[in-house]
Amino acid sequence: MWTSSALPSLTLGLAALSGTLAQSYNDIPEIKAVGQHFFYSNNGSQFYLKGVAYQENYNPNGTNDANTKYTDPLSDASKCSRDIPFMKQIFTNVIRVYAIDPTQNHDDCMEQLASNDIYVIADLSEPGTSIDSNNPSWDVNLYTRYTAVVDSLSKYKNVIGFFAGNEVVSAQNQTAAAAFVKAAVRDTKGYIKQMNYRSTLGVGYATADVPSRDELAHYFACEPEDGSATSIDFWGYNVYSWCGDSNYQDSSYGERVDFFQDYPVPVFFAEYGCIEGVVGGPTHRPFTEVAVLYGNMTSVFSGGIVYEWFYSDNHYGLVEINGNSVSPYPDFTSLSSQLAKVTPSITQSSAYKPSNTAPACPSVGGTTWAAVASPLPPAVNPQLCNCEVANLQCTVDSDDEDSYADVFNYICGADQKYCDGIARNATTGDYGAIGGCSPKQQLAWVANQYYEGSSNKASACDFNGLAKTQSPTTSAGCEALISAAGTDGRGTVPSPTGQQGTAAASSSSKGAAAGTMSAPSFFNYGTTFFAAYVITALVSGVGMFVL
């Protein structure tokens, strides 16, 4: 390992790094997905990702712990100027960031990246605000976070797009969660279009190399409804099967090329770089897979993103950081050497005629797949949620979410119909119109259903002081939304209009804990309640798929 904080040969133009070429993120050519490939929008040349994951002290597998801290990698200009010269030594043209703070200013880092022809793919979630693999939902808290990130990064032309989820499905009994990620893809794409953000912004998903990977790939690319509103724009594959000096066959790279041969959107390695069994240890990865990834795989794959830049406790990392000093490890040199030798064939967009079509959606059955592709969870509409709560006679008067479980348990156990409006069943496609609201709003809804079902008795709207009666109000624009959702909450949810993310985004400053993510719905509130509701649902014939 050698150390340098400033090398003359790595200056890459200090004017560029100091911001002299201001606003170059407005001038850099956009990257657009056409069929199975990415292309530069200005000259039509094919774009291959030569990337690195760039997030300090972060576990990309995610956590729902709102107290987990993370550092926004795009908000500190000094760190960007420290790292970018070294990134260029490994031919970096894209970085993947796993969590950004949408309330921070990213202009300086994005300018530096653009000035060095580096693009960005950003995950939309953050610790504490992500789709839970075992108890999934797609609700107003997630929607607000996702749209806030889109609002924050949409102006930068060196943003290729976003991941709506990363390894959300990592086990066979978690496939139902895919429905909620597909709904997130749909609503994020819809938001980009509705806000008239540039059409080249894509939304994709990154999967682990799991047993259900084939069904996942088909599910996210299939189009059960007219058009591509629910299908991903690109597919990221986190692959760690090539370890040390493996080969095309032993790593199963060949099988992956065969499988994605007819895939309709670009596919790339969203993470790669196995550390298992490497001679010399984790920092000595030889990256012999690079020659294959940018060689005979290029007819199907669009390159990849090495995991990861910062060395951390998981023993992955290309460099050690000590203040302003960057110390590359031996695998940094190996990666640079391997990438220097590749010359992938370039296709011009003018000569490329996409012919691949959307695959069939996987069928629900057995233990292999548990999510129908249509209907998906309804669109999240924050205005509807606010309208519904204001129009209730009985509402929740407490923000203590730890106390919600018993009330949910009691009400839904008393009569399952009270909770129909917040139902979510990815296997049958049975969803309530209120299920996309916050836990407090969902509880207010079911409490009101119970209150009305109890002949509006005062004692039926108390729950040990958790609830209270109120005078219902209906603001302008609410009547149509409430009518669409229905008095039983089993109706439809109109798509929201207007900017949704930026104004409502909670601030989590650099290095601070992530914004609090409330438990997504009543299924989170204890196993006692969950069991009671499942029994009630089964007795009534509704059915419930247990994750």
Coordinates of C-alpha atoms in Angstrom, one line a residue:
M1 CA 0.0 0.0 0.0
W2 CA 1.4 3.4 -1.0
T3 CA 0.2 6.8 0.2
S4 CA -0.2 10.1 -1.5
S5 CA -2.4 13.1 -0.8
A6 CA -1.4 15.0 -4.0
L7 CA 0.4 13.7 -7.0
P8 CA 1.2 16.0 -10.0
S9 CA 0.2 13.3 -12.4
L10 CA -3.2 13.0 -10.9
T11 CA -4.3 16.6 -10.9
L12 CA -6.6 16.1 -13.8
G13 CA -6.8 19.8 -14.1
L14 CA -7.0 21.7 -10.8
A15 CA -9.3 24.2 -12.4
A16 CA -11.9 21.5 -13.0
L17 CA -11.7 20.3 -9.4
S18 CA -11.9 23.8 -8.0
G19 CA -15.1 24.6 -9.8
T20 CA -13.8 26.8 -12.6
L21 CA -15.9 24.8 -15.0
A22 CA -19.0 25.6 -13.1
Q23 CA -22.3 24.0 -14.1
S24 CA -20.7 21.4 -16.3
Y25 CA -23.3 19.0 -15.0
N26 CA -25.6 20.9 -17.3
D27 CA -23.5 20.3 -20.3
I28 CA -22.3 16.7 -19.9
P29 CA -24.1 14.4 -22.4
E30 CA -26.9 12.4 -20.8
I31 CA -26.8 8.6 -20.8
K32 CA -29.9 6.9 -22.2
A33 CA -31.0 3.3 -22.2
V34 CA -32.1 2.0 -25.5
G35 CA -33.1 -1.7 -25.6
Q36 CA -30.3 -3.7 -24.0
H37 CA -27.6 -1.0 -24.1
F38 CA -26.7 2.4 -22.7
F39 CA -25.7 5.2 -25.2
Y40 CA -24.3 8.7 -25.0
S41 CA -27.0 11.0 -26.1
N42 CA -24.7 13.4 -28.0
N43 CA -22.9 11.1 -30.4
G44 CA -24.8 7.7 -30.0
S45 CA -21.7 5.8 -28.8
Q46 CA -22.3 2.9 -26.5
F47 CA -21.6 3.5 -22.8
Y48 CA -20.1 0.8 -20.6
L49 CA -20.1 1.3 -16.9
K50 CA -16.6 1.2 -15.3
G51 CA -17.7 2.1 -11.8
V52 CA -17.0 1.9 -8.1
A53 CA -19.4 1.9 -5.1
Y54 CA -18.8 5.1 -3.2
Q55 CA -20.3 5.3 0.3
E56 CA -18.3 5.5 3.5
N57 CA -19.1 3.1 6.4
Y58 CA -22.3 1.9 4.9
N59 CA -24.0 -1.5 4.7
P60 CA -25.7 -1.7 1.4
N61 CA -27.9 -4.7 2.5
G62 CA -29.9 -2.1 4.4
T63 CA -31.4 -1.8 7.8
N64 CA -34.7 -0.5 9.1
D65 CA -33.0 1.0 12.2
A66 CA -33.6 4.7 12.0
N67 CA -30.7 5.3 14.4
T68 CA -28.2 4.1 11.9
K69 CA -25.9 6.9 10.8
Y70 CA -24.6 7.5 7.3
T71 CA -22.5 10.1 5.5
D72 CA -23.8 11.6 2.3
P73 CA -21.0 11.0 -0.2
L74 CA -22.0 13.8 -2.5
S75 CA -22.3 16.7 0.0
D76 CA -18.6 17.2 1.0
A77 CA -16.7 18.9 -1.9
S78 CA -13.3 18.4 -0.2
K79 CA -13.7 14.6 -0.1
C80 CA -14.8 14.5 -3.7
S81 CA -11.7 16.5 -4.8
R82 CA -9.6 14.2 -2.7
D83 CA -10.9 11.0 -4.3
I84 CA -11.7 11.8 -7.9
P85 CA -8.1 12.0 -9.1
F86 CA -7.6 8.4 -7.8
M87 CA -10.9 7.3 -9.3
K88 CA -9.7 8.3 -12.7
Q89 CA -6.7 6.0 -12.2
I90 CA -9.1 3.1 -12.3
F91 CA -10.9 4.6 -15.3
T92 CA -14.0 5.4 -13.3
N93 CA -16.9 6.7 -15.3
V94 CA -19.7 6.0 -12.9
I95 CA -20.1 5.8 -9.1
R96 CA -22.9 4.2 -7.2
V97 CA -24.1 5.9 -4.0
Y98 CA -26.4 4.1 -1.6
A99 CA -27.9 7.0 0.5
I100 CA -27.8 10.7 0.0
D101 CA -29.4 13.5 2.1
P102 CA -31.8 15.3 -0.2
T103 CA -31.7 18.4 2.0
Q104 CA -28.0 18.9 1.4
N105 CA -26.4 20.8 -1.6
H106 CA -24.7 18.5 -4.0
D107 CA -23.7 21.0 -6.7
D108 CA -19.9 21.0 -6.0
C109 CA -19.4 17.3 -6.0
M110 CA -21.7 16.8 -8.9
E111 CA -19.7 19.5 -10.8
Q112 CA -16.4 17.9 -10.0
L113 CA -17.7 14.5 -11.1
A114 CA -19.2 15.9 -14.4
S115 CA -15.9 17.7 -15.1
N116 CA -14.2 14.4 -15.0
D117 CA -16.8 12.5 -17.1
I118 CA -18.1 10.6 -14.1
Y119 CA -21.8 9.7 -13.8
V120 CA -23.9 8.7 -10.8
I121 CA -26.5 5.9 -10.1
A122 CA -28.2 6.6 -6.7
D123 CA -30.2 4.3 -4.5
L124 CA -33.4 5.9 -3.3
S125 CA -33.6 4.4 0.2
E126 CA -31.7 5.2 3.4
P127 CA -31.2 3.3 6.7
G128 CA -34.6 3.3 8.4
T129 CA -36.4 4.2 5.2
S130 CA -36.4 1.2 2.9
I131 CA -38.7 -1.5 1.9
D132 CA -38.6 -4.2 4.6
S133 CA -37.9 -7.7 3.1
N134 CA -39.9 -9.5 5.7
N135 CA -42.7 -7.0 6.3
P136 CA -42.9 -5.0 3.1
S137 CA -45.0 -2.0 2.3
W138 CA -45.0 0.9 0.0
D139 CA -46.3 3.9 1.9
V140 CA -46.2 7.7 2.2
N141 CA -43.0 7.7 4.3
L142 CA -41.1 5.8 1.6
Y143 CA -42.7 7.7 -1.2
T144 CA -41.7 11.0 0.4
R145 CA -38.1 9.8 0.7
Y146 CA -37.9 8.5 -2.8
T147 CA -39.3 11.6 -4.5
A148 CA -37.1 13.8 -2.3
V149 CA -34.0 12.1 -3.7
V150 CA -35.4 12.4 -7.2
D151 CA -36.0 16.1 -6.7
S152 CA -32.5 16.6 -5.3
L153 CA -30.6 14.9 -8.1
S154 CA -32.8 15.3 -11.2
K155 CA -31.2 18.5 -12.4
Y156 CA -27.7 16.9 -12.8
K157 CA -27.3 15.5 -16.3
N158 CA -24.6 13.1 -15.0
V159 CA -27.2 11.2 -13.0
I160 CA -28.1 8.1 -15.0
G161 CA -30.9 7.0 -12.7
F162 CA -31.9 5.4 -9.5
F163 CA -32.3 2.0 -7.8
A164 CA -35.7 1.6 -6.2
G165 CA -34.4 -1.3 -4.1
N166 CA -31.2 -3.2 -3.3
E167 CA -31.4 -6.9 -2.5
V168 CA -34.9 -6.5 -1.0
V169 CA -35.5 -10.1 -1.9
S170 CA -32.6 -12.1 -0.5
A171 CA -34.4 -15.3 0.5
Q172 CA -37.0 -17.6 -1.0
N173 CA -39.7 -16.6 1.5
Q174 CA -39.3 -12.9 0.7
T175 CA -40.5 -12.9 -2.9
A176 CA -43.8 -11.1 -2.0
A177 CA -41.8 -8.0 -1.2
A178 CA -41.0 -7.7 -5.0
A179 CA -44.6 -6.4 -5.5
F180 CA -43.9 -3.4 -3.3
V181 CA -40.6 -2.6 -5.0
K182 CA -42.3 -2.9 -8.4
A183 CA -45.0 -0.4 -7.1
A184 CA -42.1 1.9 -6.1
V185 CA -40.6 1.6 -9.6
R186 CA -44.0 2.5 -11.1
D187 CA -44.6 5.5 -8.8
T188 CA -41.0 6.8 -9.1
K189 CA -41.2 6.6 -12.9
G190 CA -44.6 8.3 -12.8
Y191 CA -43.3 11.1 -10.6
I192 CA -40.3 11.7 -12.9
K193 CA -42.8 12.0 -15.9
Q194 CA -45.3 14.1 -14.0
M195 CA -42.7 16.6 -12.9
N196 CA -41.3 16.9 -16.5
Y197 CA -37.9 15.8 -15.4
R198 CA -35.7 14.5 -18.2
S199 CA -36.8 11.4 -19.9
T200 CA -33.4 9.8 -19.7
L201 CA -33.6 9.3 -15.9
G202 CA -34.1 5.6 -15.3
V203 CA -35.4 3.5 -12.4
G204 CA -34.0 0.0 -11.8
Y205 CA -33.5 -2.6 -9.2
A206 CA -30.3 -4.3 -7.9
T207 CA -30.6 -8.0 -7.0
A208 CA -28.4 -10.3 -5.0
D209 CA -27.4 -13.6 -6.6
V210 CA -30.3 -15.5 -5.0
P211 CA -32.2 -18.7 -5.9
S212 CA -35.2 -16.6 -7.1
R213 CA -33.0 -14.3 -9.3
D214 CA -34.5 -15.5 -12.6
E215 CA -38.1 -14.9 -11.5
L216 CA -37.0 -11.6 -10.1
A217 CA -35.5 -10.5 -13.4
H218 CA -38.6 -11.5 -15.3
Y219 CA -41.0 -9.9 -12.7
F220 CA -39.4 -6.5 -12.8
A221 CA -39.1 -6.4 -16.6
C222 CA -42.6 -7.8 -17.4
E223 CA -45.4 -5.5 -18.4
P224 CA -48.7 -6.9 -17.1
E225 CA -50.4 -3.6 -17.9
D226 CA -50.3 -1.5 -21.1
G227 CA -46.9 0.1 -21.6
S228 CA -43.8 0.0 -19.5
A229 CA -45.1 2.0 -16.5
T230 CA -44.3 -0.8 -14.0
S231 CA -41.2 -2.2 -15.6
I232 CA -37.6 -1.3 -14.7
D233 CA -35.4 0.7 -17.0
F234 CA -32.2 -1.2 -16.1
W235 CA -31.2 -4.2 -14.1
G236 CA -28.4 -4.3 -11.6
Y237 CA -26.8 -7.6 -10.6
N238 CA -24.7 -7.9 -7.4
V239 CA -22.4 -10.8 -8.3
Y240 CA -19.6 -12.3 -6.3
S241 CA -19.2 -15.7 -7.9
W242 CA -15.8 -14.9 -9.6
C243 CA -13.3 -15.3 -6.8
G244 CA -9.5 -14.9 -7.3
D245 CA -8.5 -16.5 -10.6
S246 CA -11.8 -18.1 -11.5
N247 CA -13.0 -18.6 -15.0
Y248 CA -16.1 -18.1 -17.2
Q249 CA -17.5 -21.5 -16.5
D250 CA -16.8 -21.9 -12.8
S251 CA -18.1 -18.4 -12.0
S252 CA -21.3 -19.1 -13.9
Y253 CA -20.8 -15.9 -15.9
G254 CA -21.7 -17.9 -19.0
E255 CA -25.0 -18.9 -17.5
R256 CA -25.8 -15.3 -16.8
V257 CA -25.0 -14.2 -20.3
D258 CA -27.3 -17.0 -21.7
F259 CA -30.1 -16.0 -19.4
F260 CA -30.0 -12.3 -20.2
Q261 CA -29.5 -12.7 -23.9
D262 CA -33.1 -11.8 -24.6
Y263 CA -33.6 -9.3 -21.8
P264 CA -35.2 -6.0 -22.9
V265 CA -33.2 -3.5 -20.8
P266 CA -29.6 -2.9 -20.0
V267 CA -28.0 -5.3 -17.5
F268 CA -24.8 -4.6 -15.5
F269 CA -23.0 -5.7 -12.4
A270 CA -24.2 -3.3 -9.7
E271 CA -21.6 -4.8 -7.4
Y272 CA -18.7 -7.2 -8.1
G273 CA -15.3 -8.1 -6.7
C274 CA -15.2 -11.2 -4.5
I275 CA -12.7 -11.3 -1.6
E276 CA -13.1 -15.0 -0.8
G277 CA -10.2 -17.3 -1.2
V278 CA -8.0 -14.5 -2.7
V279 CA -4.2 -15.3 -2.4
G280 CA -2.7 -12.6 -0.2
G281 CA -6.1 -11.7 1.4
P282 CA -9.0 -9.4 0.6
T283 CA -6.9 -6.4 -0.5
H284 CA -5.2 -8.5 -3.2
R285 CA -8.1 -9.1 -5.6
P286 CA -6.6 -9.8 -9.0
F287 CA -9.8 -8.7 -10.9
T288 CA -9.2 -11.2 -13.6
E289 CA -13.0 -11.1 -14.3
V290 CA -12.6 -7.7 -15.9
A291 CA -11.2 -9.1 -19.2
V292 CA -14.3 -11.2 -19.5
L293 CA -16.9 -8.6 -18.4
Y294 CA -15.6 -6.2 -20.9
G295 CA -14.8 -8.9 -23.5
N296 CA -17.1 -11.6 -24.6
M297 CA -19.9 -10.5 -22.2
T298 CA -20.4 -7.1 -23.8
S299 CA -23.2 -8.2 -26.2
V300 CA -25.4 -8.6 -23.1
F301 CA -23.8 -6.8 -20.2
S302 CA -23.0 -3.1 -20.0
G303 CA -20.0 -3.3 -17.6
G304 CA -20.1 -3.1 -13.8
I305 CA -19.4 -1.4 -10.5
V306 CA -16.7 -2.6 -8.2
Y307 CA -17.5 -2.9 -4.6
E308 CA -16.1 -0.8 -3.0
W309 CA -14.0 2.4 -2.7
F310 CA -13.6 2.8 1.1
Y311 CA -12.0 0.0 3.0
S312 CA -14.2 -1.0 5.9
D313 CA -14.9 -3.6 8.6
N314 CA -16.2 -6.0 5.9
H315 CA -12.7 -6.1 4.4
Y316 CA -13.9 -4.8 1.1
G317 CA -12.3 -1.6 -0.2
L318 CA -9.8 -0.3 -2.8
V319 CA -8.3 2.5 -0.7
E320 CA -7.6 3.4 2.9
I321 CA -8.5 7.0 3.8
N322 CA -6.7 8.9 6.5
G323 CA -7.8 12.5 6.6
N324 CA -6.9 14.0 3.2
S325 CA -4.6 11.1 2.4
V326 CA -5.6 8.3 0.0
S327 CA -3.7 5.0 0.2
P328 CA -4.5 2.5 -2.6
Y329 CA -4.4 -1.2 -1.8
P330 CA -2.8 -3.8 -4.2
D331 CA -6.2 -4.6 -5.7
F332 CA -6.6 -0.9 -6.7
T333 CA -3.5 -1.4 -8.9
S334 CA -4.8 -4.8 -10.2
L335 CA -8.1 -3.2 -11.2
S336 CA -6.3 -0.3 -12.9
S337 CA -4.1 -2.7 -14.8
Q338 CA -7.0 -4.9 -15.9
L339 CA -9.2 -2.0 -17.0
A340 CA -6.3 -0.5 -19.0
K341 CA -6.2 -3.5 -21.2
V342 CA -9.9 -3.8 -22.1
T343 CA -11.2 -2.5 -25.4
P344 CA -14.9 -3.4 -25.5
S345 CA -16.6 -3.2 -28.9
I346 CA -18.7 -0.1 -29.4
T347 CA -22.1 -0.1 -31.0
Q348 CA -23.6 3.1 -32.4
S349 CA -27.2 3.7 -31.5
S350 CA -27.9 4.5 -35.1
A351 CA -26.9 1.0 -36.0
Y352 CA -28.8 -0.7 -33.2
K353 CA -32.3 -1.9 -33.6
P354 CA -33.7 -3.4 -30.3
S355 CA -35.6 -6.6 -30.8
N356 CA -36.0 -8.0 -27.3
T357 CA -39.4 -7.9 -25.8
A358 CA -40.7 -7.9 -22.2
P359 CA -40.7 -11.4 -20.6
A360 CA -43.8 -13.1 -19.2
C361 CA -44.5 -12.4 -15.6
P362 CA -43.7 -15.4 -13.2
S363 CA -46.8 -17.2 -12.0
V364 CA -47.6 -17.4 -8.3
G365 CA -47.3 -21.0 -7.0
G366 CA -45.6 -23.3 -4.6
T367 CA -42.7 -22.0 -2.6
T368 CA -40.9 -20.3 -5.5
W369 CA -42.9 -17.1 -6.2
A370 CA -45.4 -15.3 -4.1
A371 CA -46.1 -11.9 -5.9
V372 CA -48.7 -11.3 -8.6
A373 CA -47.6 -8.7 -11.1
S374 CA -51.1 -7.1 -11.3
P375 CA -52.6 -5.6 -9.4
L376 CA -49.7 -4.0 -7.6
P377 CA -50.0 -2.1 -4.3
P378 CA -52.0 1.1 -5.1
A379 CA -50.3 4.4 -5.8
V380 CA -49.2 6.3 -2.7
N381 CA -51.1 9.6 -2.5
P382 CA -50.2 11.8 0.5
Q383 CA -53.1 14.1 -0.2
L384 CA -55.6 11.3 0.0
C385 CA -54.2 10.2 3.4
N386 CA -54.5 13.7 4.8
C387 CA -58.0 14.1 3.4
E388 CA -59.1 10.8 4.9
V389 CA -57.9 11.6 8.3
A390 CA -59.5 15.1 8.3
N391 CA -62.8 13.5 7.3
L392 CA -62.9 11.0 10.1
Q393 CA -65.1 11.3 13.2
C394 CA -62.7 9.3 15.3
T395 CA -58.9 9.9 15.0
V396 CA -55.7 9.0 16.7
D397 CA -54.4 11.6 19.2
S398 CA -51.0 10.0 20.0
D399 CA -47.7 9.8 18.1
D400 CA -46.5 6.9 20.3
E401 CA -46.3 4.2 17.7
D402 CA -45.2 1.7 20.3
S403 CA -48.7 1.8 21.7
Y404 CA -50.5 1.2 18.3
A405 CA -50.0 -2.6 18.3
D406 CA -52.6 -3.4 20.9
V407 CA -55.2 -1.2 19.3
F408 CA -54.6 -2.6 15.8
N409 CA -54.8 -6.1 17.4
Y410 CA -58.1 -5.4 19.2
I411 CA -59.9 -3.7 16.3
C412 CA -58.9 -6.1 13.5
G413 CA -59.5 -9.0 15.8
A414 CA -63.0 -7.7 16.6
D415 CA -64.0 -7.7 13.0
Q416 CA -61.7 -8.1 10.0
K417 CA -63.8 -5.8 7.8
Y418 CA -62.6 -2.8 9.9
C419 CA -59.2 -3.4 8.5
D420 CA -60.0 -4.2 4.9
G421 CA -59.0 -0.7 3.9
I422 CA -55.4 -1.3 5.1
A423 CA -55.0 -4.8 3.8
R424 CA -52.0 -5.8 1.7
N425 CA -51.6 -9.2 0.2
A426 CA -49.1 -9.5 -2.6
T427 CA -50.0 -13.1 -3.4
T428 CA -53.7 -12.4 -4.2
G429 CA -53.3 -8.8 -5.2
D430 CA -55.7 -7.7 -2.5
Y431 CA -54.9 -4.2 -1.3
G432 CA -56.8 -1.6 0.7
A433 CA -56.7 2.0 -0.5
I434 CA -55.5 3.3 2.9
G435 CA -52.5 0.9 3.1
G436 CA -50.2 3.5 1.6
C437 CA -50.8 5.9 4.4
S438 CA -48.6 6.3 7.6
P439 CA -49.1 4.0 10.6
K440 CA -50.9 6.8 12.5
Q441 CA -53.2 7.5 9.6
Q442 CA -53.9 3.8 9.1
L443 CA -54.7 3.4 12.8
A444 CA -57.0 6.5 12.7
W445 CA -58.8 4.9 9.7
V446 CA -59.5 1.6 11.4
A447 CA -60.4 3.3 14.7
N448 CA -63.0 5.3 12.9
Q449 CA -64.3 2.1 11.2
Y450 CA -64.7 0.6 14.6
Y451 CA -66.3 3.7 16.0
E452 CA -68.9 3.9 13.3
G453 CA -69.5 0.1 13.6
S454 CA -70.2 0.7 17.3
S455 CA -73.0 3.2 16.7
N456 CA -70.7 6.1 17.4
K457 CA -70.5 5.4 21.1
A458 CA -68.1 7.7 22.9
S459 CA -66.4 4.8 24.6
A460 CA -65.6 3.3 21.1
C461 CA -63.2 6.2 20.4
D462 CA -60.9 6.2 23.3
F463 CA -58.5 3.2 23.5
N464 CA -57.0 4.3 26.8
G465 CA -56.7 7.9 25.6
L466 CA -55.0 7.0 22.2
A467 CA -58.0 8.2 20.2
K468 CA -60.5 11.1 20.3
T469 CA -63.5 12.3 18.4
Q470 CA -63.3 15.3 16.1
S471 CA -65.5 17.3 13.7
P472 CA -64.9 16.0 10.2
T473 CA -63.7 18.5 7.6
T474 CA -63.4 18.2 3.8
S475 CA -60.9 20.5 2.2
A476 CA -61.0 21.6 -1.5
G477 CA -60.1 18.7 -3.7
C478 CA -60.7 16.0 -1.1
E479 CA -64.2 15.0 -2.0
A480 CA -63.2 13.2 -5.2
L481 CA -60.2 11.4 -3.5
I482 CA -62.3 10.2 -0.6
S483 CA -65.1 9.0 -2.9
A484 CA -62.5 7.1 -5.0
A485 CA -61.1 5.3 -2.0
G486 CA -64.6 4.3 -0.9
T487 CA -66.3 4.3 2.5
D488 CA -64.9 0.8 3.2
G489 CA -61.4 1.8 1.9
R490 CA -61.6 -0.8 -0.9
G491 CA -61.7 1.6 -3.8
T492 CA -59.0 3.2 -5.9
V493 CA -56.2 5.6 -5.2
P494 CA -55.7 8.4 -7.8
S495 CA -52.1 9.2 -8.5
P496 CA -50.8 12.2 -6.7
T497 CA -50.0 15.5 -8.5
G498 CA -47.4 18.2 -7.8
Q499 CA -44.0 18.0 -6.1
Q500 CA -44.1 15.5 -3.4
G501 CA -40.5 15.0 -2.0
T502 CA -38.5 18.1 -1.5
A503 CA -40.8 20.2 0.7
A504 CA -41.6 17.3 2.9
A505 CA -38.2 15.6 3.2
S506 CA -36.8 15.3 6.7
S507 CA -33.3 16.6 7.2
S508 CA -30.6 14.2 8.2
S509 CA -27.4 16.2 8.2
K510 CA -24.1 14.6 7.2
G511 CA -23.1 11.9 9.7
A512 CA -26.4 12.2 11.6
A513 CA -28.9 9.5 12.1
A514 CA -31.2 8.8 9.2
G515 CA -34.7 10.3 9.2
T516 CA -37.1 8.3 11.3
M517 CA -39.1 5.7 9.4
S518 CA -42.3 4.7 11.0
A519 CA -43.3 1.1 10.9
P520 CA -45.0 0.7 7.5
S521 CA -48.4 -0.7 8.5
F522 CA -50.3 -2.7 11.0
F523 CA -48.4 -5.9 10.1
N524 CA -45.4 -4.5 12.0
Y525 CA -47.2 -4.2 15.3
G526 CA -46.3 -7.4 17.0
T527 CA -46.7 -11.1 16.3
T528 CA -49.8 -11.3 18.5
F529 CA -51.7 -9.0 16.3
F530 CA -50.3 -10.5 13.1
A531 CA -51.5 -13.9 14.1
A532 CA -54.9 -12.7 15.1
Y533 CA -55.4 -10.9 11.9
V534 CA -54.2 -13.9 9.8
I535 CA -56.7 -16.2 11.6
T536 CA -59.5 -13.7 11.0
A537 CA -58.6 -13.3 7.4
L538 CA -58.5 -17.0 6.7
V539 CA -61.8 -17.6 8.4
S540 CA -63.4 -14.9 6.2
G541 CA -61.9 -16.5 3.1
V542 CA -59.6 -13.6 2.3
G543 CA -56.4 -15.7 2.6
M544 CA -53.0 -14.3 3.6
F545 CA -49.5 -15.2 2.5
V546 CA -47.2 -15.4 5.5
L547 CA -43.7 -14.2 4.8

